[in-house]
Tab-separated table of C-alpha atoms in Angstrom:
chain	number	residue	atom	x	y	z
A	1	UNK	CA	-87.635	100.243	-245.780
A	2	UNK	CA	-85.571	100.117	-249.002
A	3	UNK	CA	-83.984	103.451	-248.166
A	4	UNK	CA	-82.991	102.249	-244.690
A	5	UNK	CA	-81.383	99.228	-246.340
A	6	UNK	CA	-79.323	101.497	-248.566
A	7	UNK	CA	-78.208	103.523	-245.546
A	8	UNK	CA	-76.683	100.372	-244.046
A	9	UNK	CA	-74.430	100.189	-247.108
A	10	UNK	CA	-73.256	103.762	-246.660
A	11	UNK	CA	-69.856	102.939	-245.130
A	12	UNK	CA	-69.060	100.343	-247.793
A	13	UNK	CA	-70.103	102.696	-250.577
A	14	UNK	CA	-67.995	105.489	-249.101
A	15	UNK	CA	-64.976	103.214	-249.016
A	16	UNK	CA	-65.598	102.187	-252.645
A	17	UNK	CA	-65.947	105.810	-253.767
A	18	UNK	CA	-62.702	106.859	-252.112
A	19	UNK	CA	-60.771	103.884	-253.521
A	20	UNK	CA	-62.095	104.327	-257.058
A	21	UNK	CA	-62.200	108.111	-257.353
A	22	UNK	CA	-59.232	109.374	-255.335
A	23	UNK	CA	-55.449	109.090	-255.096
A	24	UNK	CA	-52.589	111.418	-254.148
A	25	UNK	CA	-53.259	113.607	-257.188
A	26	UNK	CA	-57.059	113.507	-257.094
A	27	UNK	CA	-59.298	114.229	-254.113
A	28	UNK	CA	-62.994	114.748	-253.410
A	29	UNK	CA	-64.693	117.403	-251.326
A	30	UNK	CA	-67.371	116.382	-248.833
A	31	UNK	CA	-70.044	117.816	-251.148
A	32	UNK	CA	-68.687	115.706	-254.021
A	33	UNK	CA	-68.714	112.642	-251.788
A	34	UNK	CA	-72.355	113.328	-250.872
A	35	UNK	CA	-73.132	113.567	-254.590
A	36	UNK	CA	-71.510	110.200	-255.309
A	37	UNK	CA	-73.367	108.587	-252.388
A	38	UNK	CA	-76.633	109.904	-253.835
A	39	UNK	CA	-75.945	107.893	-257.007
A	40	UNK	CA	-76.204	104.792	-254.804
A	41	UNK	CA	-79.506	106.068	-253.390
A	42	UNK	CA	-77.880	107.093	-250.091
A	43	UNK	CA	-78.683	110.402	-248.397
A	44	UNK	CA	-75.869	111.840	-246.284
A	45	UNK	CA	-75.170	114.947	-244.240
A	46	UNK	CA	-71.782	116.614	-244.012
A	47	UNK	CA	-71.278	115.707	-240.345
A	48	UNK	CA	-72.072	112.037	-240.959
A	49	UNK	CA	-69.510	111.940	-243.796
A	50	UNK	CA	-66.836	113.400	-241.499
A	51	UNK	CA	-67.690	110.754	-238.885
A	52	UNK	CA	-67.619	107.945	-241.463
A	53	UNK	CA	-64.236	109.044	-242.807
A	54	UNK	CA	-62.886	109.026	-239.263
A	55	UNK	CA	-64.210	105.485	-238.733
A	56	UNK	CA	-62.583	104.312	-241.970
A	57	UNK	CA	-59.286	105.771	-240.750
A	58	UNK	CA	-59.671	103.881	-237.468
A	59	UNK	CA	-60.384	100.748	-239.495
A	60	UNK	CA	-56.982	101.176	-241.171
A	61	UNK	CA	-57.659	103.099	-244.382
A	62	UNK	CA	-54.991	105.709	-245.076
A	63	UNK	CA	-57.177	108.742	-245.858
A	64	UNK	CA	-55.538	112.162	-245.975
A	65	UNK	CA	-56.870	115.626	-246.665
A	66	UNK	CA	-55.395	118.647	-248.368
A	67	UNK	CA	-56.650	122.188	-248.337
A	68	UNK	CA	-56.713	124.759	-251.109
A	69	UNK	CA	-59.907	126.713	-251.640
A	70	UNK	CA	-61.722	123.610	-250.435
A	71	UNK	CA	-60.767	120.566	-248.394
A	72	UNK	CA	-60.166	117.434	-250.447
A	73	UNK	CA	-60.051	113.872	-249.108
A	74	UNK	CA	-58.086	111.110	-250.832
A	75	UNK	CA	-56.646	107.640	-250.285
A	76	UNK	CA	-52.941	108.226	-249.630
A	77	UNK	CA	-51.699	104.615	-249.779
A	78	UNK	CA	-52.974	101.241	-250.952
A	79	UNK	CA	-51.970	97.610	-250.780
A	80	UNK	CA	-50.263	98.118	-254.151
A	81	UNK	CA	-48.879	101.507	-255.164
A	82	UNK	CA	-48.934	102.689	-258.782
A	83	UNK	CA	-45.301	101.682	-259.598
A	84	UNK	CA	-46.023	98.197	-258.200
A	85	UNK	CA	-49.181	97.893	-260.307
A	86	UNK	CA	-47.206	98.900	-263.402
A	87	UNK	CA	-44.660	96.202	-262.573
A	88	UNK	CA	-47.400	93.574	-262.224
A	89	UNK	CA	-48.989	94.610	-265.536
A	90	UNK	CA	-45.603	94.383	-267.264
A	91	UNK	CA	-44.944	90.927	-265.768
A	92	UNK	CA	-48.302	89.571	-266.933
A	93	UNK	CA	-48.184	90.990	-270.433
A	94	UNK	CA	-44.604	89.799	-270.974
A	95	UNK	CA	-45.230	86.279	-269.674
A	96	UNK	CA	-45.426	83.828	-272.556
A	97	UNK	CA	-46.868	81.062	-270.391
A	98	UNK	CA	-50.068	83.068	-269.732
A	99	UNK	CA	-52.481	83.001	-272.668
A	100	UNK	CA	-53.727	86.219	-274.298
A	101	UNK	CA	-57.241	85.712	-272.870
A	102	UNK	CA	-55.988	85.076	-269.333
A	103	UNK	CA	-53.506	87.976	-269.592
A	104	UNK	CA	-56.299	90.401	-270.429
A	105	UNK	CA	-58.400	89.130	-267.510
A	106	UNK	CA	-55.536	89.377	-265.011
A	107	UNK	CA	-54.604	92.866	-266.174
A	108	UNK	CA	-58.194	94.052	-265.721
A	109	UNK	CA	-58.044	92.838	-262.101
A	110	UNK	CA	-54.691	94.524	-261.521
A	111	UNK	CA	-55.950	97.795	-263.002
A	112	UNK	CA	-58.991	97.652	-260.686
A	113	UNK	CA	-56.682	97.800	-257.655
A	114	UNK	CA	-55.834	101.432	-258.436
A	115	UNK	CA	-58.014	104.514	-258.753
A	116	UNK	CA	-59.816	105.237	-262.030
A	117	UNK	CA	-57.227	107.953	-262.712
A	118	UNK	CA	-54.353	105.515	-262.232
A	119	UNK	CA	-56.176	103.025	-264.462
A	120	UNK	CA	-55.664	105.360	-267.418
A	121	UNK	CA	-51.895	105.245	-266.877
A	122	UNK	CA	-51.942	101.465	-266.541
A	123	UNK	CA	-54.036	100.976	-269.683
A	124	UNK	CA	-51.413	102.817	-271.728
A	125	UNK	CA	-48.982	100.015	-270.847
A	126	UNK	CA	-51.198	97.209	-272.112
A	127	UNK	CA	-49.928	95.763	-275.417
A	128	UNK	CA	-50.947	92.129	-275.105
A	129	UNK	CA	-52.213	91.665	-278.664
A	130	UNK	CA	-48.847	91.266	-280.402
A	131	UNK	CA	-47.020	89.386	-277.650
A	132	UNK	CA	-45.997	85.772	-278.183
A	133	UNK	CA	-48.323	83.781	-275.924
A	134	UNK	CA	-48.932	80.128	-275.199
A	135	UNK	CA	-51.956	78.482	-276.829
A	136	UNK	CA	-52.751	76.225	-273.865
A	137	UNK	CA	-55.572	77.775	-271.825
A	138	UNK	CA	-55.222	75.192	-269.029
A	139	UNK	CA	-51.729	76.301	-267.947
A	140	UNK	CA	-53.106	78.766	-265.396
A	141	UNK	CA	-54.842	75.943	-263.539
A	142	UNK	CA	-52.010	73.461	-264.151
A	143	UNK	CA	-49.658	75.699	-262.168
A	144	UNK	CA	-52.103	75.775	-259.264
A	145	UNK	CA	-52.527	71.985	-259.291
A	146	UNK	CA	-48.763	71.443	-259.447
A	147	UNK	CA	-48.206	73.703	-256.435
A	148	UNK	CA	-50.843	71.695	-254.568
A	149	UNK	CA	-49.127	68.416	-255.527
A	150	UNK	CA	-45.691	69.662	-254.472
A	151	UNK	CA	-46.988	70.956	-251.139
A	152	UNK	CA	-48.971	67.753	-250.578
A	153	UNK	CA	-46.038	65.553	-251.721
A	154	UNK	CA	-48.240	63.734	-254.267
A	155	UNK	CA	-47.475	62.326	-257.683
A	156	UNK	CA	-49.001	63.906	-260.779
A	157	UNK	CA	-49.995	62.429	-264.115
A	158	UNK	CA	-50.559	64.079	-267.491
A	159	UNK	CA	-50.289	63.662	-271.225
A	160	UNK	CA	-47.422	65.517	-272.913
A	161	UNK	CA	-47.558	66.950	-276.424
A	162	UNK	CA	-45.741	68.847	-279.154
A	163	UNK	CA	-47.207	70.883	-282.009
A	164	UNK	CA	-46.993	69.847	-285.656
A	165	UNK	CA	-46.843	72.104	-288.715
A	166	UNK	CA	-50.629	72.577	-288.582
A	167	UNK	CA	-50.367	73.606	-284.911
A	168	UNK	CA	-52.232	70.458	-283.889
A	169	UNK	CA	-51.258	68.673	-280.677
A	170	UNK	CA	-49.243	65.493	-281.173
A	171	UNK	CA	-49.052	63.499	-277.942
A	172	UNK	CA	-45.846	61.753	-277.005
A	173	UNK	CA	-45.813	58.039	-276.111
A	174	UNK	CA	-48.923	57.666	-278.308
A	175	UNK	CA	-50.989	59.554	-275.746
A	176	UNK	CA	-50.026	57.435	-272.727
A	177	UNK	CA	-49.993	59.304	-269.429
A	178	UNK	CA	-46.785	60.326	-267.694
A	179	UNK	CA	-46.582	59.621	-263.934
A	180	UNK	CA	-43.946	61.766	-262.221
A	181	UNK	CA	-42.739	62.912	-258.800
A	182	UNK	CA	-42.964	66.728	-258.698
A	183	UNK	CA	-40.391	68.654	-256.683
A	184	UNK	CA	-40.403	72.239	-257.939
A	185	UNK	CA	-41.731	74.730	-260.474
A	186	UNK	CA	-39.265	77.016	-262.178
A	187	UNK	CA	-39.517	79.804	-264.728
A	188	UNK	CA	-36.887	79.810	-267.448
A	189	UNK	CA	-36.722	81.525	-270.838
A	190	UNK	CA	-40.261	82.915	-270.293
A	191	UNK	CA	-41.778	79.463	-269.715
A	192	UNK	CA	-42.913	77.504	-266.654
A	193	UNK	CA	-41.287	74.107	-266.095
A	194	UNK	CA	-42.023	71.305	-263.666
A	195	UNK	CA	-38.888	69.709	-262.219
A	196	UNK	CA	-39.533	66.070	-261.300
A	197	UNK	CA	-37.415	63.222	-259.948
A	198	UNK	CA	-37.214	59.898	-261.775
A	199	UNK	CA	-36.861	57.003	-259.370
A	200	UNK	CA	-36.113	54.619	-262.229
A	201	UNK	CA	-33.221	56.665	-263.648
A	202	UNK	CA	-32.189	58.312	-260.345
A	203	UNK	CA	-32.077	61.768	-261.906
A	204	UNK	CA	-34.144	64.923	-262.394
A	205	UNK	CA	-36.042	65.820	-265.533
A	206	UNK	CA	-38.297	68.712	-266.470
A	207	UNK	CA	-41.473	69.329	-268.467
A	208	UNK	CA	-42.989	72.454	-270.024
A	209	UNK	CA	-46.182	73.157	-268.076
A	210	UNK	CA	-47.954	74.576	-271.139
A	211	UNK	CA	-47.338	71.273	-272.962
A	212	UNK	CA	-49.240	69.268	-270.351
A	213	UNK	CA	-52.802	68.090	-270.953
A	214	UNK	CA	-55.245	66.483	-268.537
A	215	UNK	CA	-53.050	67.116	-265.494
A	216	UNK	CA	-54.220	65.255	-262.369
A	217	UNK	CA	-52.925	65.215	-258.796
A	218	UNK	CA	-52.727	61.561	-257.760
A	219	UNK	CA	-53.528	60.134	-254.323
A	220	UNK	CA	-50.233	58.223	-254.322
A	221	UNK	CA	-47.379	59.943	-252.466
A	222	UNK	CA	-44.409	61.015	-254.543
A	223	UNK	CA	-41.264	58.910	-254.343
A	224	UNK	CA	-38.936	60.172	-251.636
A	225	UNK	CA	-35.461	61.264	-252.680
A	226	UNK	CA	-32.599	58.918	-251.769
A	227	UNK	CA	-31.001	59.784	-248.433
A	228	UNK	CA	-27.865	61.050	-250.164
A	229	UNK	CA	-29.848	63.073	-252.728
A	230	UNK	CA	-30.664	66.694	-251.936
A	231	UNK	CA	-32.600	68.998	-254.229
A	232	UNK	CA	-31.296	72.492	-254.963
A	233	UNK	CA	-33.462	74.258	-257.560
A	234	UNK	CA	-30.957	77.094	-257.936
A	235	UNK	CA	-28.119	74.686	-258.744
A	236	UNK	CA	-30.342	72.770	-261.170
A	237	UNK	CA	-31.341	75.962	-263.011
A	238	UNK	CA	-27.747	77.191	-263.282
A	239	UNK	CA	-26.452	74.057	-264.960
A	240	UNK	CA	-29.459	73.653	-267.291
A	241	UNK	CA	-29.266	75.999	-270.274
A	242	UNK	CA	-32.707	76.948	-271.688
A	243	UNK	CA	-34.075	73.845	-269.913
A	244	UNK	CA	-32.411	71.481	-272.418
A	245	UNK	CA	-31.122	68.173	-271.136
A	246	UNK	CA	-27.663	66.818	-271.819
A	247	UNK	CA	-24.771	64.996	-270.222
A	248	UNK	CA	-23.462	66.572	-267.052
A	249	UNK	CA	-19.916	67.927	-267.242
A	250	UNK	CA	-17.663	69.968	-264.978
A	251	UNK	CA	-16.503	72.854	-267.176
A	252	UNK	CA	-13.826	75.481	-266.684
A	253	UNK	CA	-14.008	78.742	-268.584
A	254	UNK	CA	-11.282	81.303	-269.131
A	255	UNK	CA	-12.706	84.591	-270.374
A	256	UNK	CA	-11.765	88.212	-270.879
A	257	UNK	CA	-12.580	90.445	-267.899
A	258	UNK	CA	-14.983	92.426	-270.100
A	259	UNK	CA	-17.326	89.412	-269.902
A	260	UNK	CA	-17.549	89.344	-266.084
A	261	UNK	CA	-21.041	90.907	-266.137
A	262	UNK	CA	-22.320	88.282	-268.585
A	263	UNK	CA	-20.940	85.441	-266.450
A	264	UNK	CA	-22.441	86.863	-263.248
A	265	UNK	CA	-25.788	87.421	-265.006
A	266	UNK	CA	-25.836	83.719	-265.932
A	267	UNK	CA	-24.535	82.139	-262.725
A	268	UNK	CA	-25.250	84.726	-260.011
A	269	UNK	CA	-23.044	86.905	-257.838
A	270	UNK	CA	-21.937	83.957	-255.676
A	271	UNK	CA	-19.998	82.298	-258.506
A	272	UNK	CA	-16.286	82.004	-257.628
A	273	UNK	CA	-14.013	83.942	-259.998
A	274	UNK	CA	-10.265	83.301	-260.154
A	275	UNK	CA	-7.481	85.120	-261.967
A	276	UNK	CA	-6.324	83.611	-265.232
A	277	UNK	CA	-3.553	84.656	-267.550
A	278	UNK	CA	-3.093	88.419	-267.918
A	279	UNK	CA	-6.479	90.162	-267.577
A	280	UNK	CA	-8.462	86.949	-267.968
A	281	UNK	CA	-10.689	85.311	-265.350
A	282	UNK	CA	-11.428	81.636	-264.744
A	283	UNK	CA	-14.690	80.138	-263.506
A	284	UNK	CA	-15.722	76.527	-262.849
A	285	UNK	CA	-19.285	75.221	-262.992
A	286	UNK	CA	-21.351	72.132	-263.725
A	287	UNK	CA	-23.385	72.252	-266.933
A	288	UNK	CA	-25.624	69.970	-268.941
A	289	UNK	CA	-23.798	69.995	-272.272
A	290	UNK	CA	-26.383	70.786	-274.946
A	291	UNK	CA	-27.020	72.973	-277.998
A	292	UNK	CA	-28.200	75.956	-275.870
A	293	UNK	CA	-25.049	75.657	-273.753
A	294	UNK	CA	-22.874	75.933	-276.864
A	295	UNK	CA	-25.112	78.718	-278.147
A	296	UNK	CA	-24.410	80.690	-274.964
A	297	UNK	CA	-20.662	80.112	-275.346
A	298	UNK	CA	-20.705	81.117	-279.018
A	299	UNK	CA	-21.851	84.647	-278.142
A	300	UNK	CA	-18.364	85.384	-276.804
A	301	UNK	CA	-16.405	84.351	-279.904
A	302	UNK	CA	-12.658	84.099	-279.446
A	303	UNK	CA	-12.750	85.757	-276.027
A	304	UNK	CA	-13.231	82.424	-274.264
A	305	UNK	CA	-11.283	79.179	-273.851
A	306	UNK	CA	-12.628	76.197	-272.000
A	307	UNK	CA	-11.897	72.742	-270.687
A	308	UNK	CA	-12.221	69.775	-270.802
A	309	UNK	CA	-10.995	69.010	-274.296
A	310	UNK	CA	-13.967	66.738	-275.032
A	311	UNK	CA	-16.401	69.647	-274.610
A	312	UNK	CA	-14.326	71.945	-276.821
A	313	UNK	CA	-14.091	69.287	-279.510
A	314	UNK	CA	-17.876	68.751	-279.439
A	315	UNK	CA	-18.378	72.499	-279.837
A	316	UNK	CA	-16.186	72.535	-282.971
A	317	UNK	CA	-18.012	69.469	-284.308
A	318	UNK	CA	-21.446	71.104	-283.785
A	319	UNK	CA	-20.472	74.510	-285.195
A	320	UNK	CA	-18.426	73.328	-288.167
A	321	UNK	CA	-15.689	75.270	-289.895
A	322	UNK	CA	-17.344	78.667	-289.416
A	323	UNK	CA	-16.925	78.844	-285.646
A	324	UNK	CA	-14.081	80.912	-284.156
A	325	UNK	CA	-10.903	79.049	-283.185
A	326	UNK	CA	-11.650	77.476	-279.811
A	327	UNK	CA	-8.705	75.631	-278.384
A	328	UNK	CA	-9.195	72.486	-276.331
A	329	UNK	CA	-7.026	72.945	-273.258
A	330	UNK	CA	-6.476	71.148	-269.988
A	331	UNK	CA	-7.999	72.573	-266.818
A	332	UNK	CA	-4.532	73.230	-265.433
A	333	UNK	CA	-3.376	75.252	-268.434
A	334	UNK	CA	-6.293	77.682	-268.156
A	335	UNK	CA	-4.606	79.316	-265.174
A	336	UNK	CA	-1.039	78.735	-266.332
């Protein structure tokens, strides 16, 4: 009776063997397949294996064969191909918002989607130990809850914290819970952020997801945006440098044409570029004026001028006497 029960698992075991043991560079003969089935306590004849392989092909498995001295069967394509698996492994191990423990677990699952031969190539890419990772184990589940709240248009509440010199959590507002209206999740500077709308201040704000504790999806619906208020996550991300807040300003930048790639990398290919003086280009954008914004500008040294004058003067004030000479100019004179 037990043997008959094992025979019923034959097709599933055959599928498992082919997925784990074969790929485009590694195949199995029918005799080798019979040997692997025997390890599961399943007796098989050559003809039955041929028939089962044909049924798996009809089911949708991409099984090919190649002939040399023997005929070898292998899985020719999978849901994720090897280059895609490598990309997923890289994304997980480079993501700061995923903890070391969760990274290792996710990578094991990704590796299991390839053959055992491909797994060896994927394991050589795993260098999680020395990566900078978040210390908050709950972030993985916070992201899932936030997606559920956004899709369900519900408010969320949480406590928000910083770390002190001893790496202990210090809760803001003396541990009182935040109640916010979630509208989007965004990934910036290797961290996940929740973008929420404040009805009281009629503006958007954002929170680091790995700094949230005790996140709960509330039964109360989130506050609807005003009729004249639309939400564009792309526009919000472009004007927010390293997710730091600041006053909103319309800024014009005149820069050397050698910096076009850097400007497009920051604002996207749809940013409008105009000719400035000589070989210079001019671009206009809305930014939240903050330390990271000035840090981005400072990378270009004397190759950039910008308006309005108030922003240029603040830059000089923040950077002191050691900054390059940045002239405060009117918007009109940038293209003069």
